[in-house]
CSV table of C-alpha atoms in Angstrom, one decimal:
chain,number,residue,atom,x,y,z
A,1,MET,CA,18.0,-18.6,-5.4
A,2,LYS,CA,14.9,-16.3,-5.6
A,3,ARG,CA,15.9,-12.7,-6.3
A,4,ILE,CA,13.3,-10.3,-5.0
A,5,ALA,CA,12.3,-6.8,-5.9
A,6,ILE,CA,10.0,-5.0,-3.4
A,7,TYR,CA,7.8,-2.0,-4.1
A,8,ASP,CA,5.6,0.2,-1.9
A,9,PHE,CA,2.3,1.3,-3.5
A,10,ASP,CA,0.9,4.7,-2.5
A,11,GLY,CA,3.2,7.5,-3.7
A,12,THR,CA,5.5,4.9,-5.3
A,13,LEU,CA,3.5,3.0,-7.9
A,14,TYR,CA,0.4,5.1,-7.6
A,15,ASN,CA,0.2,8.9,-7.6
A,16,GLY,CA,-2.2,9.2,-4.7
A,17,GLU,CA,-3.3,7.9,-1.3
A,18,THR,CA,-5.6,4.9,-1.9
A,19,ILE,CA,-7.7,5.1,1.3
A,20,SER,CA,-8.5,8.8,1.0
A,21,ASP,CA,-9.1,8.6,-2.8
A,22,PHE,CA,-11.4,5.6,-2.3
A,23,TYR,CA,-13.3,7.5,0.4
A,24,PHE,CA,-14.0,10.5,-1.9
A,25,PHE,CA,-14.9,8.1,-4.8
A,26,CYS,CA,-17.4,6.3,-2.6
A,27,ALA,CA,-18.8,9.7,-1.3
A,28,LYS,CA,-19.6,10.7,-4.9
A,29,HIS,CA,-21.9,7.8,-5.0
A,30,LYS,CA,-23.2,8.0,-1.4
A,31,LYS,CA,-23.3,11.7,-0.4
A,32,ILE,CA,-23.9,10.9,3.3
A,33,LEU,CA,-20.3,9.9,3.6
A,34,TYR,CA,-19.2,13.5,3.4
A,35,LEU,CA,-20.7,13.9,6.9
A,36,TRP,CA,-17.6,11.9,8.2
A,37,LEU,CA,-15.2,14.6,7.1
A,38,PRO,CA,-15.2,16.6,10.3
A,39,TYR,CA,-14.6,13.4,12.3
A,40,PHE,CA,-11.7,12.3,10.1
A,41,THR,CA,-10.2,15.8,10.4
A,42,ILE,CA,-10.2,15.6,14.2
A,43,LEU,CA,-8.8,12.1,14.1
A,44,TYR,CA,-6.0,13.3,11.9
A,45,LEU,CA,-5.1,16.1,14.3
A,46,LEU,CA,-5.1,13.6,17.2
A,47,LYS,CA,-2.7,11.4,15.3
A,48,LYS,CA,-0.4,14.2,14.4
A,49,LEU,CA,-0.3,15.2,18.1
A,50,HIS,CA,0.5,11.6,19.0
A,51,ILE,CA,-2.6,11.4,21.1
A,52,ILE,CA,-3.8,8.3,19.2
A,53,SER,CA,-1.8,5.7,17.4
A,54,LEU,CA,-1.7,5.2,13.6
A,55,LYS,CA,-3.5,1.9,14.0
A,56,ILE,CA,-6.4,3.5,15.9
A,57,PHE,CA,-6.5,6.4,13.4
A,58,LYS,CA,-6.8,4.0,10.4
A,59,GLN,CA,-9.2,1.7,12.2
A,60,GLU,CA,-11.5,4.6,12.9
A,61,CYS,CA,-11.2,5.9,9.4
A,62,PHE,CA,-12.2,2.4,8.1
A,63,ARG,CA,-15.6,2.8,9.8
A,64,PHE,CA,-16.9,4.5,6.7
A,65,PHE,CA,-16.6,1.2,4.9
A,66,GLY,CA,-19.3,-0.4,7.1
A,67,ARG,CA,-19.0,-4.0,7.9
A,68,ARG,CA,-18.3,-4.8,4.3
A,69,ILE,CA,-17.5,-3.0,1.1
A,70,SER,CA,-18.5,-4.4,-2.2
A,71,THR,CA,-15.8,-5.8,-4.5
A,72,ASP,CA,-17.7,-4.1,-7.4
A,73,MET,CA,-17.1,-0.7,-5.9
A,74,VAL,CA,-13.4,-1.4,-5.6
A,75,TYR,CA,-13.3,-2.6,-9.2
A,76,LYS,CA,-15.1,0.6,-10.4
A,77,PHE,CA,-12.6,2.7,-8.3
A,78,TRP,CA,-9.6,1.2,-10.1
A,79,GLY,CA,-11.3,1.4,-13.4
A,80,VAL,CA,-11.1,5.2,-12.9
A,81,LYS,CA,-7.9,5.5,-10.9
A,82,ARG,CA,-5.5,3.1,-12.5
A,83,LYS,CA,-4.5,5.9,-15.0
A,84,TYR,CA,-2.7,7.4,-12.0
A,85,ILE,CA,-0.2,4.6,-11.9
A,86,PHE,CA,3.1,6.4,-12.7
A,87,PRO,CA,4.1,6.2,-16.4
A,88,TRP,CA,7.5,4.5,-15.6
A,89,VAL,CA,6.0,1.6,-13.7
A,90,ALA,CA,5.1,-0.7,-16.7
A,91,HIS,CA,8.6,-0.4,-18.2
A,92,GLU,CA,10.4,-0.9,-14.8
A,93,LEU,CA,8.3,-4.0,-13.9
A,94,LYS,CA,9.0,-5.4,-17.4
A,95,MET,CA,12.7,-4.9,-16.9
A,96,ASP,CA,12.6,-6.5,-13.4
A,97,ARG,CA,10.9,-9.6,-14.9
A,98,LYS,CA,13.6,-9.8,-17.6
A,99,ARG,CA,16.1,-9.7,-14.7
A,100,GLY,CA,14.3,-12.7,-13.2
A,101,TYR,CA,13.1,-10.8,-10.1
A,102,TYR,CA,10.3,-12.1,-8.0
A,103,LEU,CA,8.0,-9.0,-7.6
A,104,ILE,CA,6.5,-8.3,-4.2
A,105,CYS,CA,4.4,-5.2,-3.3
A,106,ILE,CA,4.2,-4.4,0.4
A,107,SER,CA,1.8,-1.7,1.5
A,108,ALA,CA,0.1,-0.3,4.6
A,109,THR,CA,-3.1,0.0,2.6
A,110,PRO,CA,-5.8,-2.7,3.3
A,111,GLU,CA,-5.3,-5.8,1.2
A,112,PHE,CA,-8.9,-5.9,-0.2
A,113,LEU,CA,-8.3,-2.4,-1.8
A,114,LEU,CA,-5.1,-3.3,-3.6
A,115,SER,CA,-5.0,-7.1,-4.3
A,116,GLY,CA,-6.8,-6.7,-7.7
A,117,ILE,CA,-4.8,-3.8,-9.0
A,118,VAL,CA,-1.4,-5.2,-7.8
A,119,LEU,CA,-1.9,-8.9,-8.7
A,120,LYS,CA,-4.1,-8.8,-11.8
A,121,TYR,CA,-3.4,-5.4,-13.4
A,122,LEU,CA,0.3,-4.8,-12.5
A,123,LYS,CA,0.9,-8.6,-12.3
A,124,PHE,CA,3.1,-8.7,-9.2
A,125,ASP,CA,4.0,-12.2,-8.0
A,126,ALA,CA,2.8,-11.4,-4.4
A,127,PHE,CA,1.1,-8.7,-2.4
A,128,ILE,CA,1.3,-8.0,1.3
A,129,GLY,CA,-0.9,-5.3,2.9
A,130,THR,CA,-2.7,-4.4,6.1
A,131,ARG,CA,-5.2,-7.2,6.9
A,132,LEU,CA,-8.8,-6.3,7.8
A,133,ASN,CA,-11.3,-8.7,9.4
A,134,PRO,CA,-13.1,-10.2,6.3
A,135,ARG,CA,-16.4,-10.2,8.3
A,136,ASP,CA,-15.9,-6.6,9.5
A,137,ASN,CA,-13.8,-4.2,7.4
A,138,ARG,CA,-13.6,-1.8,10.3
A,139,LYS,CA,-11.2,-3.9,12.3
A,140,ILE,CA,-7.4,-4.4,11.6
A,141,MET,CA,-6.1,-7.9,12.1
A,142,GLY,CA,-2.7,-7.9,13.7
A,143,LYS,CA,-0.6,-4.7,13.1
A,144,ASN,CA,-0.7,-2.0,10.6
A,145,CYS,CA,1.6,-3.1,7.8
A,146,LYS,CA,4.1,-0.2,8.0
A,147,GLY,CA,7.7,0.3,9.0
A,148,LYS,CA,9.2,-2.7,10.8
A,149,GLU,CA,5.9,-4.6,10.4
A,150,LYS,CA,6.5,-4.7,6.7
A,151,VAL,CA,9.7,-6.7,7.4
A,152,ASN,CA,7.9,-9.0,9.8
A,153,ARG,CA,5.2,-9.7,7.2
A,154,LEU,CA,7.8,-10.2,4.5
A,155,PHE,CA,9.5,-12.9,6.6
A,156,GLN,CA,6.2,-14.5,7.5
A,157,PHE,CA,5.4,-14.7,3.8
A,158,LEU,CA,8.7,-16.2,2.9
A,159,ARG,CA,8.4,-18.9,5.6
A,160,LYS,CA,4.8,-19.7,4.7
A,161,ASN,CA,5.8,-20.2,1.1
A,162,ASN,CA,9.0,-22.2,2.0
A,163,ILE,CA,11.3,-19.6,0.4
A,164,LYS,CA,14.6,-20.1,2.1
A,165,ASP,CA,17.2,-19.3,-0.5
A,166,TYR,CA,16.6,-15.7,-1.5
A,167,LYS,CA,18.2,-12.3,-1.9
A,168,ILE,CA,16.5,-8.8,-1.7
A,169,LYS,CA,17.9,-7.3,-4.8
A,170,LYS,CA,15.8,-4.1,-5.0
A,171,MET,CA,13.6,-1.8,-2.8
A,172,VAL,CA,11.5,1.1,-4.2
A,173,SER,CA,9.5,3.5,-2.1
A,174,ASP,CA,8.7,7.2,-1.6
A,175,SER,CA,9.1,7.3,2.2
A,176,LYS,CA,11.7,6.9,4.9
A,177,ALA,CA,9.1,4.9,6.8
A,178,ASP,CA,10.4,2.0,4.6
A,179,LEU,CA,13.9,2.2,6.0
A,180,PRO,CA,13.6,-1.3,7.6
A,181,LEU,CA,13.1,-2.8,4.2
A,182,TYR,CA,15.7,-0.6,2.5
A,183,LYS,CA,18.3,-2.1,5.0
A,184,LEU,CA,17.6,-5.5,3.5
A,185,ALA,CA,18.0,-4.5,-0.1
A,186,GLU,CA,21.1,-4.4,-2.3
A,187,GLN,CA,19.7,-1.7,-4.6
A,188,LYS,CA,17.7,1.3,-3.3
A,189,PHE,CA,15.5,3.5,-5.3
A,190,THR,CA,13.2,6.4,-4.4
A,191,VAL,CA,10.2,7.9,-6.1
A,192,GLU,CA,10.0,11.7,-5.7
A,193,LYS,CA,6.7,13.6,-5.4
A,194,ASN,CA,6.8,14.5,-9.1
A,195,GLY,CA,6.8,10.8,-9.9
A,196,LYS,CA,10.5,10.5,-11.0
A,197,LEU,CA,12.4,7.3,-10.1
A,198,HIS,CA,16.1,7.5,-9.1
A,199,ARG,CA,18.6,5.7,-7.0
A,200,GLY,CA,18.9,6.4,-3.3
A,201,ILE,CA,16.8,6.5,-0.2
A,202,PRO,CA,13.9,8.9,0.2
A,203,LYS,CA,14.4,12.1,2.2
A,204,LYS,CA,10.9,12.4,3.5
A,205,TYR,CA,8.9,10.4,6.1
A,206,ILE,CA,5.2,9.7,5.5
């Protein structure tokens, strides 16, 4: 039986929001990107008022990427930002491996932004994120990987990899948006805004 531990990324493993942090990182190198800020602010207000969906909001925000973003820029970004991985993460993942857990990170952040830091640096066994069209980084393929969609994507991954005998042993997140995944897990952990890890389900929804 494969025993699985699942982690969210932003606010859980990483003390920040990857997309917004990446935008400002890119803007430092390409000042013209700051011209997008008023547009993003309006989009954010429209999302908060439920006038546009989260998927549309994110897809519009991704327009600053252009049709493609260089992998070199993503590499440079994490070279600077990986220090904001919470201090407890390395020890907790080490203990999970000793327990024999199969580590999966599931995030709403686009896969191309996190696959390197999650798989190569943190050495997770698998990563599932929001999929963007590889030929056009402005377009989301399928649904935004959040809430119930995280469960759908998890089951798709298990079927694709012929993993039939498994148990979700652990779920770690900072947001109630991950309640669908929490319901599958035996052990539930939350990460507070101050970065502390403890048992239980998060009180906040992001």
